[in-house]
Amino acid sequence: MKRVPEAQPPAAERVPAAQPPGGRPVPAARIPGARRLLSAGSPVLAAVCALAAWWLATDVFDIRPFLLPAPPDVVDAFTRLPGYLLRQTWQTFTETAVGFGLAVGAGLVTAVLLTASRGVERAVMPLLVAVNAVPKIAVAPLLVVWLGFGAAPKVFMVALLAWFPVVVSTMAGLTSVPLELTELAHSLTASRWQTYRKLRIPWALPQVFTGLRLGVTLAVVGAVVGEFAGGDQGLGYVIVASGGNADTPLAFAAMALLSAMSVLLFYAVVLAERALLPWARETTG
C-alpha cells in the first residue's frame, strides 16, 4: 500500500522561517541586551586598563611611592584611615551639594531676568563674563577674610564656579524657541509669564540640564579650591596636609574619592534628566 504524501500549501501561501535580512546573523551589538551590557562594561574596562598601565609604569620605572604611589599604596592609605577619609568626604560632599543648590537657583533666576529684556542682557552680560573670568584661586583667600574659616567660604566658592554654566546654558535654551511658536503664543494672547511657563521653560530644559552636568563637576572643584585656601576639614585639606607630610598615597586616596564623587554627582544629574525629561531623548539625536 502506497503512502499518501501530506498535502502541502501552495508556494505562494508558505510562510518562510524568520531570518534576519540577507540571511546573516544579527550582530551582538545590535541586540538591546548586549548593547546595554557593552555600554555598562566599557567604562569599567577602561578604568581597569588605566589602573593596570599606572601600576605597570610604577613597577617598570621603579618610581618611589612618595613621588607616584602604585594603586596598592593608595588602597593601603585608605585602609589605614578609612573613618577619617569618609568624614572628610562627607564634609566636601555637603559643601558641594549646598553650593550647587544655591548655584542652580541663582543661575535660573539670573537667566530668566536677563532673557526678559534685551537691554538688561546687553548691559549686564559683560559684567557677568568679567566676574567669571577672575581666577577663583585668587578670590578664595578673600572669601576666608570676608566669611571666616567655616563652611561658608567653601559653599560660596562652589556656587561661584557652578553658577555661570547654569546661566549661560539656560539663556541659550530660553532664547532658542522657534519664532513660529512664539508668534503662536502671542496670537493666543498668552501673557509673558504664560509664555515662559508653557513654552520657553519646557523648551529650555534640555539645555538647562546640559549646564547642570557641567556645573556639578565644577562644584566639586570649587569645594576643593575653597578648602585649599583655608580650613581644617574636607578632602582638599587632606591633600594639602598630606603634601606637607610627604604622604603622597594619602593625597592620591583623597583625589580618588574626589573623582568618585564627581562621577556619582554627574550621573545623578543624568539620571534626573532621564527621569524628568523622557521625551528629550526621543526628540533629539
mmCIF file of C-alpha atoms in Angstrom:
data_model
loop_
_atom_site.group_PDB
_atom_site.id
_atom_site.type_symbol
_atom_site.label_atom_id
_atom_site.label_comp_id
_atom_site.label_asym_id
_atom_site.label_seq_id
_atom_site.Cartn_x
_atom_site.Cartn_y
_atom_site.Cartn_z
ATOM 1 C CA MET A 1 0.000 0.000 0.000
ATOM 2 C CA LYS A 2 1.452 3.257 -1.085
ATOM 3 C CA ARG A 3 1.861 6.098 1.445
ATOM 4 C CA VAL A 4 -0.157 9.170 0.589
ATOM 5 C CA PRO A 5 2.048 12.262 0.802
ATOM 6 C CA GLU A 6 0.843 15.011 3.121
ATOM 7 C CA ALA A 7 -0.810 17.943 1.487
ATOM 8 C CA GLN A 8 1.493 20.913 1.118
ATOM 9 C CA PRO A 9 0.265 24.525 0.900
ATOM 10 C CA PRO A 10 0.856 26.348 -2.339
ATOM 11 C CA ALA A 11 4.213 28.005 -2.720
ATOM 12 C CA ALA A 12 2.619 31.457 -2.542
ATOM 13 C CA GLU A 13 0.990 30.629 0.831
ATOM 14 C CA ARG A 14 4.043 29.183 2.539
ATOM 15 C CA VAL A 15 5.431 31.387 5.339
ATOM 16 C CA PRO A 16 9.218 31.399 5.302
ATOM 17 C CA ALA A 17 11.087 30.989 8.536
ATOM 18 C CA ALA A 18 12.010 34.242 10.243
ATOM 19 C CA GLN A 19 15.537 35.218 9.303
ATOM 20 C CA PRO A 20 17.452 38.450 9.515
ATOM 21 C CA PRO A 21 17.785 40.469 6.303
ATOM 22 C CA GLY A 22 20.163 38.854 3.868
ATOM 23 C CA GLY A 23 20.210 35.631 5.868
ATOM 24 C CA ARG A 24 23.039 36.923 8.050
ATOM 25 C CA PRO A 25 23.079 36.542 11.842
ATOM 26 C CA VAL A 26 22.284 39.681 13.829
ATOM 27 C CA PRO A 27 25.475 41.105 15.354
ATOM 28 C CA ALA A 28 25.586 41.063 19.151
ATOM 29 C CA ALA A 29 25.994 44.847 19.246
ATOM 30 C CA ARG A 30 22.538 45.207 17.656
ATOM 31 C CA ILE A 31 20.805 43.133 20.333
ATOM 32 C CA PRO A 32 19.400 45.510 23.000
ATOM 33 C CA GLY A 33 20.614 43.398 25.934
ATOM 34 C CA ALA A 34 24.113 43.047 24.514
ATOM 35 C CA ARG A 35 24.245 46.761 23.745
ATOM 36 C CA ARG A 36 23.349 47.629 27.327
ATOM 37 C CA LEU A 37 25.942 45.182 28.610
ATOM 38 C CA LEU A 38 28.639 46.683 26.392
ATOM 39 C CA SER A 39 27.754 50.248 27.385
ATOM 40 C CA ALA A 40 27.871 49.329 31.077
ATOM 41 C CA GLY A 41 31.086 47.298 30.854
ATOM 42 C CA SER A 42 33.164 49.639 28.681
ATOM 43 C CA PRO A 43 33.770 52.258 31.437
ATOM 44 C CA VAL A 44 34.822 49.509 33.839
ATOM 45 C CA LEU A 45 37.187 48.055 31.241
ATOM 46 C CA ALA A 46 38.693 51.486 30.564
ATOM 47 C CA ALA A 47 39.239 52.080 34.291
ATOM 48 C CA VAL A 48 40.886 48.678 34.707
ATOM 49 C CA CYS A 49 43.214 49.348 31.754
ATOM 50 C CA ALA A 50 44.177 52.756 33.181
ATOM 51 C CA LEU A 51 44.933 51.261 36.599
ATOM 52 C CA ALA A 52 46.968 48.480 35.013
ATOM 53 C CA ALA A 53 49.007 50.986 32.979
ATOM 54 C CA TRP A 54 49.572 53.102 36.103
ATOM 55 C CA TRP A 55 50.675 50.076 38.135
ATOM 56 C CA LEU A 56 52.939 48.853 35.330
ATOM 57 C CA ALA A 57 54.604 52.264 34.976
ATOM 58 C CA THR A 58 55.428 52.491 38.688
ATOM 59 C CA ASP A 59 56.838 48.949 38.647
ATOM 60 C CA VAL A 60 58.842 49.179 35.408
ATOM 61 C CA PHE A 61 60.418 52.570 36.145
ATOM 62 C CA ASP A 62 60.787 51.822 39.876
ATOM 63 C CA ILE A 63 59.072 55.048 40.951
ATOM 64 C CA ARG A 64 59.153 55.683 44.670
ATOM 65 C CA PRO A 65 55.795 55.901 46.441
ATOM 66 C CA PHE A 66 56.346 59.467 47.695
ATOM 67 C CA LEU A 67 56.675 60.566 44.056
ATOM 68 C CA LEU A 68 53.974 58.421 42.437
ATOM 69 C CA PRO A 69 52.356 55.693 44.542
ATOM 70 C CA ALA A 70 51.141 52.485 42.942
ATOM 71 C CA PRO A 71 47.438 51.533 43.232
ATOM 72 C CA PRO A 72 48.145 49.130 46.161
ATOM 73 C CA ASP A 73 49.779 52.027 48.063
ATOM 74 C CA VAL A 74 46.659 54.136 47.563
ATOM 75 C CA VAL A 75 44.421 51.304 48.755
ATOM 76 C CA ASP A 76 46.675 50.859 51.784
ATOM 77 C CA ALA A 77 46.363 54.568 52.606
ATOM 78 C CA PHE A 78 42.583 54.287 52.510
ATOM 79 C CA THR A 79 42.511 51.166 54.699
ATOM 80 C CA ARG A 80 44.863 52.908 57.123
ATOM 81 C CA LEU A 81 42.471 55.840 57.728
ATOM 82 C CA PRO A 82 39.038 54.839 56.444
ATOM 83 C CA GLY A 83 36.959 56.684 59.039
ATOM 84 C CA TYR A 84 38.978 59.877 58.687
ATOM 85 C CA LEU A 85 38.735 59.877 54.895
ATOM 86 C CA LEU A 86 34.990 59.161 54.922
ATOM 87 C CA ARG A 87 34.366 62.062 57.341
ATOM 88 C CA GLN A 88 36.330 64.429 55.126
ATOM 89 C CA THR A 89 34.479 63.103 52.061
ATOM 90 C CA TRP A 90 31.139 63.838 53.709
ATOM 91 C CA GLN A 91 32.316 67.363 54.568
ATOM 92 C CA THR A 92 33.295 68.070 50.957
ATOM 93 C CA PHE A 93 30.086 66.485 49.674
ATOM 94 C CA THR A 94 27.954 68.670 51.968
ATOM 95 C CA GLU A 95 29.703 71.841 50.814
ATOM 96 C CA THR A 96 29.321 70.769 47.195
ATOM 97 C CA ALA A 97 25.628 69.911 47.487
ATOM 98 C CA VAL A 98 24.659 73.126 49.288
ATOM 99 C CA GLY A 99 26.713 75.351 46.997
ATOM 100 C CA PHE A 100 25.434 73.615 43.867
ATOM 101 C CA GLY A 101 21.836 74.043 45.017
ATOM 102 C CA LEU A 102 22.445 77.765 45.506
ATOM 103 C CA ALA A 103 24.108 77.982 42.089
ATOM 104 C CA VAL A 104 21.154 76.303 40.373
ATOM 105 C CA GLY A 105 18.594 78.583 41.991
ATOM 106 C CA ALA A 106 20.585 81.768 41.384
ATOM 107 C CA GLY A 107 21.513 80.707 37.841
ATOM 108 C CA LEU A 108 17.941 80.007 36.775
ATOM 109 C CA VAL A 109 16.662 83.316 38.187
ATOM 110 C CA THR A 110 19.526 85.246 36.593
ATOM 111 C CA ALA A 111 18.917 83.650 33.184
ATOM 112 C CA VAL A 112 15.181 84.403 33.271
ATOM 113 C CA LEU A 113 15.820 88.033 34.233
ATOM 114 C CA LEU A 114 18.438 88.516 31.524
ATOM 115 C CA THR A 115 16.329 86.983 28.755
ATOM 116 C CA ALA A 116 13.291 89.016 29.755
ATOM 117 C CA SER A 117 14.908 92.221 28.458
ATOM 118 C CA ARG A 118 17.464 92.621 25.682
ATOM 119 C CA GLY A 119 18.621 95.925 27.148
ATOM 120 C CA VAL A 120 19.331 94.370 30.535
ATOM 121 C CA GLU A 121 21.154 91.479 28.886
ATOM 122 C CA ARG A 122 23.404 93.800 26.858
ATOM 123 C CA ALA A 123 24.194 95.872 29.945
ATOM 124 C CA VAL A 124 24.770 93.102 32.486
ATOM 125 C CA MET A 125 26.216 90.217 30.469
ATOM 126 C CA PRO A 126 29.723 91.753 30.002
ATOM 127 C CA LEU A 127 29.890 92.293 33.756
ATOM 128 C CA LEU A 128 28.983 88.654 34.423
ATOM 129 C CA VAL A 129 31.638 87.457 31.968
ATOM 130 C CA ALA A 130 34.225 89.673 33.666
ATOM 131 C CA VAL A 131 33.321 88.264 37.098
ATOM 132 C CA ASN A 132 33.567 84.717 35.786
ATOM 133 C CA ALA A 133 36.963 85.438 34.224
ATOM 134 C CA VAL A 134 38.527 86.318 37.583
ATOM 135 C CA PRO A 135 40.731 83.393 38.731
ATOM 136 C CA LYS A 136 38.852 81.716 41.556
ATOM 137 C CA ILE A 137 42.060 80.724 43.334
ATOM 138 C CA ALA A 138 42.696 84.464 43.780
ATOM 139 C CA VAL A 139 39.240 85.032 45.240
ATOM 140 C CA ALA A 140 39.422 82.151 47.745
ATOM 141 C CA PRO A 141 41.688 83.918 50.308
ATOM 142 C CA LEU A 142 39.442 86.988 50.195
ATOM 143 C CA LEU A 143 36.400 84.821 50.916
ATOM 144 C CA VAL A 144 38.176 83.492 54.006
ATOM 145 C CA VAL A 145 38.781 87.077 55.162
ATOM 146 C CA TRP A 146 35.170 88.078 54.494
ATOM 147 C CA LEU A 147 33.338 84.925 55.636
ATOM 148 C CA GLY A 148 35.723 83.274 58.098
ATOM 149 C CA PHE A 149 37.212 79.785 58.244
ATOM 150 C CA GLY A 150 33.960 77.807 58.399
ATOM 151 C CA ALA A 151 31.972 76.196 55.615
ATOM 152 C CA ALA A 152 30.573 79.498 54.291
ATOM 153 C CA PRO A 153 33.534 80.456 52.033
ATOM 154 C CA LYS A 154 33.644 76.922 50.556
ATOM 155 C CA VAL A 155 29.920 76.946 49.813
ATOM 156 C CA PHE A 156 30.214 80.393 48.219
ATOM 157 C CA MET A 157 33.143 79.228 46.075
ATOM 158 C CA VAL A 158 31.135 76.201 44.909
ATOM 159 C CA ALA A 159 28.208 78.438 43.955
ATOM 160 C CA LEU A 160 30.530 80.875 42.193
ATOM 161 C CA LEU A 161 32.045 78.193 39.958
ATOM 162 C CA ALA A 162 28.823 76.327 39.162
ATOM 163 C CA TRP A 163 26.621 79.395 38.689
ATOM 164 C CA PHE A 164 27.922 80.711 35.342
ATOM 165 C CA PRO A 165 27.447 77.479 33.293
ATOM 166 C CA VAL A 166 23.850 77.269 34.545
ATOM 167 C CA VAL A 167 23.217 80.871 33.498
ATOM 168 C CA VAL A 168 24.700 80.505 30.017
ATOM 169 C CA SER A 169 23.015 77.188 29.207
ATOM 170 C CA THR A 170 19.624 78.347 30.496
ATOM 171 C CA MET A 171 19.842 81.567 28.482
ATOM 172 C CA ALA A 172 20.708 79.548 25.383
ATOM 173 C CA GLY A 173 17.655 77.365 25.907
ATOM 174 C CA LEU A 174 15.267 80.229 26.640
ATOM 175 C CA THR A 175 16.337 82.133 23.521
ATOM 176 C CA SER A 176 16.284 79.120 21.172
ATOM 177 C CA VAL A 177 12.492 78.798 20.977
ATOM 178 C CA PRO A 178 11.398 78.807 17.298
ATOM 179 C CA LEU A 179 9.867 82.081 16.171
ATOM 180 C CA GLU A 180 6.680 80.435 14.904
ATOM 181 C CA LEU A 181 5.952 79.016 18.370
ATOM 182 C CA THR A 182 6.454 82.417 19.966
ATOM 183 C CA GLU A 183 4.144 84.039 17.415
ATOM 184 C CA LEU A 184 1.570 81.320 18.071
ATOM 185 C CA ALA A 185 1.662 82.122 21.794
ATOM 186 C CA HIS A 186 1.182 85.812 21.011
ATOM 187 C CA SER A 187 -1.728 85.064 18.719
ATOM 188 C CA LEU A 188 -3.395 83.173 21.558
ATOM 189 C CA THR A 189 -2.974 86.287 23.766
ATOM 190 C CA ALA A 190 -0.682 84.486 26.181
ATOM 191 C CA SER A 191 0.938 86.695 28.787
ATOM 192 C CA ARG A 192 4.704 86.878 29.214
ATOM 193 C CA TRP A 193 4.553 84.611 32.286
ATOM 194 C CA GLN A 194 2.346 82.102 30.480
ATOM 195 C CA THR A 195 4.754 82.101 27.543
ATOM 196 C CA TYR A 196 7.674 81.369 29.858
ATOM 197 C CA ARG A 197 5.827 78.728 31.859
ATOM 198 C CA LYS A 198 4.158 76.899 28.967
ATOM 199 C CA LEU A 199 6.675 77.384 26.165
ATOM 200 C CA ARG A 200 10.103 78.809 26.935
ATOM 201 C CA ILE A 201 10.942 76.934 30.132
ATOM 202 C CA PRO A 202 9.909 73.455 28.847
ATOM 203 C CA TRP A 203 11.803 74.124 25.610
ATOM 204 C CA ALA A 204 14.910 75.185 27.571
ATOM 205 C CA LEU A 205 15.017 72.208 29.964
ATOM 206 C CA PRO A 206 17.421 70.044 27.897
ATOM 207 C CA GLN A 207 19.837 72.977 27.701
ATOM 208 C CA VAL A 208 19.388 73.604 31.426
ATOM 209 C CA PHE A 209 20.467 70.048 32.218
ATOM 210 C CA THR A 210 23.489 70.488 29.972
ATOM 211 C CA GLY A 211 24.555 73.352 32.210
ATOM 212 C CA LEU A 212 23.795 71.300 35.318
ATOM 213 C CA ARG A 213 26.041 68.463 34.139
ATOM 214 C CA LEU A 214 28.894 70.889 33.604
ATOM 215 C CA GLY A 215 28.187 72.833 36.766
ATOM 216 C CA VAL A 216 28.098 69.837 39.098
ATOM 217 C CA THR A 217 31.640 68.824 38.148
ATOM 218 C CA LEU A 218 32.866 72.388 38.622
ATOM 219 C CA ALA A 219 31.120 72.415 42.003
ATOM 220 C CA VAL A 220 33.485 69.739 43.307
ATOM 221 C CA VAL A 221 36.438 71.786 42.035
ATOM 222 C CA GLY A 222 35.067 74.848 43.827
ATOM 223 C CA ALA A 223 34.834 72.970 47.134
ATOM 224 C CA VAL A 224 38.453 71.821 46.841
ATOM 225 C CA VAL A 225 39.673 75.329 45.936
ATOM 226 C CA GLY A 226 37.896 76.719 48.987
ATOM 227 C CA GLU A 227 39.453 74.042 51.206
ATOM 228 C CA PHE A 228 42.896 74.782 49.788
ATOM 229 C CA ALA A 229 42.604 78.438 50.792
ATOM 230 C CA GLY A 230 41.643 77.878 54.417
ATOM 231 C CA GLY A 231 40.063 75.401 56.758
ATOM 232 C CA ASP A 232 40.841 72.208 58.570
ATOM 233 C CA GLN A 233 38.265 69.862 57.040
ATOM 234 C CA GLY A 234 37.460 68.347 53.654
ATOM 235 C CA LEU A 235 39.349 66.356 51.063
ATOM 236 C CA GLY A 236 41.112 69.488 49.826
ATOM 237 C CA TYR A 237 42.570 69.994 53.283
ATOM 238 C CA VAL A 238 43.640 66.308 53.321
ATOM 239 C CA ILE A 239 45.561 66.829 50.069
ATOM 240 C CA VAL A 240 47.306 69.944 51.407
ATOM 241 C CA ALA A 241 48.182 68.324 54.748
ATOM 242 C CA SER A 242 49.396 65.072 53.203
ATOM 243 C CA GLY A 243 51.527 67.009 50.736
ATOM 244 C CA GLY A 244 53.217 68.812 53.609
ATOM 245 C CA ASN A 245 53.877 65.470 55.320
ATOM 246 C CA ALA A 246 55.115 63.799 52.090
ATOM 247 C CA ASP A 247 52.286 61.259 52.428
ATOM 248 C CA THR A 248 51.574 61.068 48.710
ATOM 249 C CA PRO A 249 49.491 57.857 48.877
ATOM 250 C CA LEU A 250 47.052 59.607 51.240
ATOM 251 C CA ALA A 251 46.803 62.540 48.821
ATOM 252 C CA PHE A 252 46.064 60.133 45.968
ATOM 253 C CA ALA A 253 43.407 58.413 48.086
ATOM 254 C CA ALA A 254 41.725 61.791 48.643
ATOM 255 C CA MET A 255 41.919 62.570 44.917
ATOM 256 C CA ALA A 256 40.398 59.178 44.084
ATOM 257 C CA LEU A 257 37.487 59.935 46.415
ATOM 258 C CA LEU A 258 37.039 63.335 44.765
ATOM 259 C CA SER A 259 36.952 61.692 41.349
ATOM 260 C CA ALA A 260 34.397 59.139 42.511
ATOM 261 C CA MET A 261 32.255 61.933 43.975
ATOM 262 C CA SER A 262 32.355 63.875 40.702
ATOM 263 C CA VAL A 263 31.352 60.815 38.689
ATOM 264 C CA LEU A 264 28.469 59.969 41.033
ATOM 265 C CA LEU A 265 27.136 63.539 41.036
ATOM 266 C CA PHE A 266 27.427 63.783 37.256
ATOM 267 C CA TYR A 267 25.446 60.607 36.661
ATOM 268 C CA ALA A 268 22.928 61.605 39.326
ATOM 269 C CA VAL A 269 22.158 64.654 37.174
ATOM 270 C CA VAL A 270 21.986 62.426 34.084
ATOM 271 C CA LEU A 271 19.510 60.087 35.788
ATOM 272 C CA ALA A 272 17.426 63.048 36.944
ATOM 273 C CA GLU A 273 17.327 64.329 33.369
ATOM 274 C CA ARG A 274 16.182 60.956 32.031
ATOM 275 C CA ALA A 275 13.508 60.695 34.729
ATOM 276 C CA LEU A 276 12.169 64.241 34.325
ATOM 277 C CA LEU A 277 12.615 64.607 30.549
ATOM 278 C CA PRO A 278 11.912 61.209 28.980
ATOM 279 C CA TRP A 279 10.770 62.928 25.801
ATOM 280 C CA ALA A 280 14.102 64.723 25.272
ATOM 281 C CA ARG A 281 15.989 61.587 24.159
ATOM 282 C CA GLU A 282 13.219 60.686 21.687
ATOM 283 C CA THR A 283 13.141 64.099 20.016
ATOM 284 C CA THR A 284 16.905 64.614 19.696
ATOM 285 C CA GLY A 285 19.735 62.747 18.058
#
